[in-house]
PDB file of C-alpha atoms in Angstrom:
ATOM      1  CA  UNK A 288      12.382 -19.885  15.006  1.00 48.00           C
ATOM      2  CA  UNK A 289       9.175 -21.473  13.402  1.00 53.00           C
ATOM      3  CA  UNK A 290       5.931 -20.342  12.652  1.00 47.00           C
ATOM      4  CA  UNK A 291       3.122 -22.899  13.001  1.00 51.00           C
ATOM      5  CA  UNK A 292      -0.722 -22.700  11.938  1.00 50.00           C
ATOM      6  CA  UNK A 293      -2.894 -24.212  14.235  1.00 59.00           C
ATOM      7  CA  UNK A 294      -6.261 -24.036  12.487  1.00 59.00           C
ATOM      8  CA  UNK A 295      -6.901 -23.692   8.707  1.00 61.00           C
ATOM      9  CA  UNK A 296      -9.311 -21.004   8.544  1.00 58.00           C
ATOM     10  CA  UNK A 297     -10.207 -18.013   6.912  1.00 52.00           C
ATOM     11  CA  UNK A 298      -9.308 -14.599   9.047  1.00 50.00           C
ATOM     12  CA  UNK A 299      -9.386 -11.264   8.502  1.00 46.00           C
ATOM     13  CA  UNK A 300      -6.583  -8.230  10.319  1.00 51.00           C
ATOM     14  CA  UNK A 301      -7.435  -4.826  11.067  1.00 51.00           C
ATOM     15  CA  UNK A 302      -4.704  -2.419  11.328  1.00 54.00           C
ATOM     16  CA  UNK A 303      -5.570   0.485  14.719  1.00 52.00           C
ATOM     17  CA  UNK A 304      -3.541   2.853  13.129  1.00 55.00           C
ATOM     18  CA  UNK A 305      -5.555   5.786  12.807  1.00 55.00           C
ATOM     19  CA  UNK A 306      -4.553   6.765   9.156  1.00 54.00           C
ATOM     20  CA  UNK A 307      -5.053  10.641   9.397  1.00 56.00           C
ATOM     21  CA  UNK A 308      -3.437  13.530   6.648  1.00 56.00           C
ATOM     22  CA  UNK A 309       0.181  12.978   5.563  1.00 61.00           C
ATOM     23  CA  UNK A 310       0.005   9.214   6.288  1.00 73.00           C
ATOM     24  CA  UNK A 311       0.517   6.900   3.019  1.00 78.00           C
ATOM     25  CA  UNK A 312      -0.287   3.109   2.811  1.00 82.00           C
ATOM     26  CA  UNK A 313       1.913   0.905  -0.071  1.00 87.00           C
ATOM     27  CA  UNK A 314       3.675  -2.026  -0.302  1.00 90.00           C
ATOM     28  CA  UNK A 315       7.048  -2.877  -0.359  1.00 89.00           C
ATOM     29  CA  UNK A 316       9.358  -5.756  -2.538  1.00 92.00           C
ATOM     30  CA  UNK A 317       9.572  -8.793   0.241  1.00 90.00           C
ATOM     31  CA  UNK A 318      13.340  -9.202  -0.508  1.00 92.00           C
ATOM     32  CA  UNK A 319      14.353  -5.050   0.491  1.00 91.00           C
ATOM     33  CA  UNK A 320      14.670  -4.318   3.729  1.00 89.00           C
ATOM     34  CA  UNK A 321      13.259  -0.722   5.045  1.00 87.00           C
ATOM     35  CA  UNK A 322      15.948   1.130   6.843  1.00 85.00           C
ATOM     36  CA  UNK A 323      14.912   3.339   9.557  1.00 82.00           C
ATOM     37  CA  UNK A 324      13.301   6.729   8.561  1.00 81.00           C
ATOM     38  CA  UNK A 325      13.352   5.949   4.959  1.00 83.00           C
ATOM     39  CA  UNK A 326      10.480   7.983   3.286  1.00 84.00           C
ATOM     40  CA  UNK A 327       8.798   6.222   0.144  1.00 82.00           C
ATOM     41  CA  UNK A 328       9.442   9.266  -2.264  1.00 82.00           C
ATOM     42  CA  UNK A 329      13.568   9.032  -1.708  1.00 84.00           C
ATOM     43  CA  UNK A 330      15.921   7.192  -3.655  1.00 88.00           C
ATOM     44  CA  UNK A 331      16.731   4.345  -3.305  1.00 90.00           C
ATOM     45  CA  UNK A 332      13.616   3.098  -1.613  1.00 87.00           C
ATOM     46  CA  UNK A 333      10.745   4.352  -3.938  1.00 88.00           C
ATOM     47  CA  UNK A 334      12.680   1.771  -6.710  1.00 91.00           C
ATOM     48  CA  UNK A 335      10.973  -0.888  -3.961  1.00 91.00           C
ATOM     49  CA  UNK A 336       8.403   1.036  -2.295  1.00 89.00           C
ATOM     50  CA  UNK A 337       4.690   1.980  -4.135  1.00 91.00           C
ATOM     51  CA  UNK A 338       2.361   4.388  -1.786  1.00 90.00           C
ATOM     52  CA  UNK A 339      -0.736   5.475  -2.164  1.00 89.00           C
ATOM     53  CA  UNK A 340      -0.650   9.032  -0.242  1.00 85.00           C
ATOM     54  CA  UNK A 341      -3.326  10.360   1.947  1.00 77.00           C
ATOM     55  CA  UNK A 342      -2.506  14.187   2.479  1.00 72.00           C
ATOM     56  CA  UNK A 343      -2.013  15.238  -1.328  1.00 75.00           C
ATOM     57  CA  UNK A 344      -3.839  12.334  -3.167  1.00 76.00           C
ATOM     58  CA  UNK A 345      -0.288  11.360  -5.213  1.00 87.00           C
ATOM     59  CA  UNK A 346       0.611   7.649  -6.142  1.00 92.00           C
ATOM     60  CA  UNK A 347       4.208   7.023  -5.811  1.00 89.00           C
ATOM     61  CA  UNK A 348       6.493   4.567  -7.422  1.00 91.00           C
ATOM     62  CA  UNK A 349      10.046   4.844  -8.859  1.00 90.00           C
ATOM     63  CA  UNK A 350      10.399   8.796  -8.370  1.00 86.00           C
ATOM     64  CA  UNK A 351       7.194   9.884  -9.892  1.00 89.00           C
ATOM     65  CA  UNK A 352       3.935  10.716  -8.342  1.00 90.00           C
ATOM     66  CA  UNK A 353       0.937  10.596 -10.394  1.00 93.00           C
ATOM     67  CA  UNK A 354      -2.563  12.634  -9.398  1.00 93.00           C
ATOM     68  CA  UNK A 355      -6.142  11.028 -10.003  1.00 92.00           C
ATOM     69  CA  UNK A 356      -7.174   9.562  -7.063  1.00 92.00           C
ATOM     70  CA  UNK A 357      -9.635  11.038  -4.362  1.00 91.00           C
ATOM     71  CA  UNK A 358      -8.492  12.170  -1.096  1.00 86.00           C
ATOM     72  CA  UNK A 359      -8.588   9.822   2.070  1.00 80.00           C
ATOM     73  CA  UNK A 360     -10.190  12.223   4.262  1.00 76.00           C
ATOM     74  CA  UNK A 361     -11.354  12.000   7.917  1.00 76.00           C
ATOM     75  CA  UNK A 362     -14.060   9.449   8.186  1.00 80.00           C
ATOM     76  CA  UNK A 363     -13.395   8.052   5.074  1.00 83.00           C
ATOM     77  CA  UNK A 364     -13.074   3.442   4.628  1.00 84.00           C
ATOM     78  CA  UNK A 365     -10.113   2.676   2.876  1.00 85.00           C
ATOM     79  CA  UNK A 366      -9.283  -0.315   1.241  1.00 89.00           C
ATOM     80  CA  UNK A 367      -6.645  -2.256  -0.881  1.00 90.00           C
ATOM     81  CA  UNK A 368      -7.338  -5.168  -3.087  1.00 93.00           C
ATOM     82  CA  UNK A 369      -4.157  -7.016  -4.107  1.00 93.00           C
ATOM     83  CA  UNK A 370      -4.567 -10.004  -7.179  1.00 94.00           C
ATOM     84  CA  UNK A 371      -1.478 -11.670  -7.169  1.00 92.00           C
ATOM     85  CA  UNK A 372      -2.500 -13.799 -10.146  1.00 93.00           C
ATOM     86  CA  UNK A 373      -3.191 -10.425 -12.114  1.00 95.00           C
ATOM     87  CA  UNK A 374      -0.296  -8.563 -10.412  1.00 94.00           C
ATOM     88  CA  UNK A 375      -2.728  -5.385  -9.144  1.00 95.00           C
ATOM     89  CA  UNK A 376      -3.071  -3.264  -6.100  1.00 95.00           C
ATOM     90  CA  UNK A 377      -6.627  -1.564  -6.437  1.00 95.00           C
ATOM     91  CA  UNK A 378      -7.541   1.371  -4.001  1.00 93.00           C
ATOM     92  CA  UNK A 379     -10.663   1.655  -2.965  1.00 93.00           C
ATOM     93  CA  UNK A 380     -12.162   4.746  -0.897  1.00 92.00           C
ATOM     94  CA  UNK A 381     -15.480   4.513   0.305  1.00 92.00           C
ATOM     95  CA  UNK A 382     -16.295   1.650  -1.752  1.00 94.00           C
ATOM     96  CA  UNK A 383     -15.199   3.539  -4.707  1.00 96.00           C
ATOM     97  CA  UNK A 384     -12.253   2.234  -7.212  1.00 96.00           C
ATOM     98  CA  UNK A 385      -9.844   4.731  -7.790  1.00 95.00           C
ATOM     99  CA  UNK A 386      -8.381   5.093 -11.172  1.00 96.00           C
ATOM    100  CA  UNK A 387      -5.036   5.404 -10.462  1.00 95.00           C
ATOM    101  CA  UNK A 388      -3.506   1.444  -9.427  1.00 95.00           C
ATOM    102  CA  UNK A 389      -0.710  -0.181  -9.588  1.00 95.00           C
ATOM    103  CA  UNK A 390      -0.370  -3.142 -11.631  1.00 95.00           C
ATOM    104  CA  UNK A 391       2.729  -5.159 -12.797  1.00 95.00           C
ATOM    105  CA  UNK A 392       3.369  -6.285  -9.736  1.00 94.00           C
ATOM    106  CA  UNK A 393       5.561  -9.952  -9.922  1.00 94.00           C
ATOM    107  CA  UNK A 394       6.845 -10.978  -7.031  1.00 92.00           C
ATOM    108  CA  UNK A 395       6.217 -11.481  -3.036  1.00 92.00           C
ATOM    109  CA  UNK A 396       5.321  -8.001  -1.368  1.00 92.00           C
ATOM    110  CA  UNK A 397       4.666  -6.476   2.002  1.00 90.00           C
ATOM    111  CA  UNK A 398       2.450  -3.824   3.343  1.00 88.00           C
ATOM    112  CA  UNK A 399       3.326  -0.759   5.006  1.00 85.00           C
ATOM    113  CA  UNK A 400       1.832   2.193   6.513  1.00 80.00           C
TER     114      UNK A 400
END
């Protein structure tokens, strides 16, 4: 199987997941693969997996959840910025930065939802 680009532009991808209460949006290390209902708070996979959680405002990596950040709340514009040169993943709600980011971040990742 190959992937091809055809044009060399710029492009943007919306996700049409409505992200509602209880839903959390992270990435995950390219190299593990997500087994089928694996929850990002359960060993082994929150060693791989860092969430930022809607229902409860928590940020989750390696076992521990730490508070700080607002809500994301019905009606609310998320959004992620990811440096891979600095190694961050910034949330942003309602054009806000959160305090509470992940940074250290070294190798290839994915997102998830």
């Amino acid at each position: 199987m190959w992937i091809n680009k055809k044009k060399n532009e710029f492009g943007t991808i919306s996700l049409v997941q409505i992200l509602e209460n209880g839903i959390a949006v992270g990435i995950v290390r390219d190299s593990y693969g997500i087994p089928a209902k694996a929850n990002y708070y359960w060993k082994p996979h929150t060693d791989h997996i860092a969430a930022f959680c809607g229902g409860n405002n928590y940020v989750w990596y390696k076992g521990q959840g730490t508070l700080g950040n607002d809500l994301f709340e019905e009606n609310k514009i998320v959004r992620f910025e990811f440096d891979s040169f600095k190694g961050t993943l910034i949330l942003f709600i309602d054009n806000v930065q959160q305090p509470v980011y992940f940074s250290g971040i070294k190798e290839k990742v994915r997102f998830i939802v």
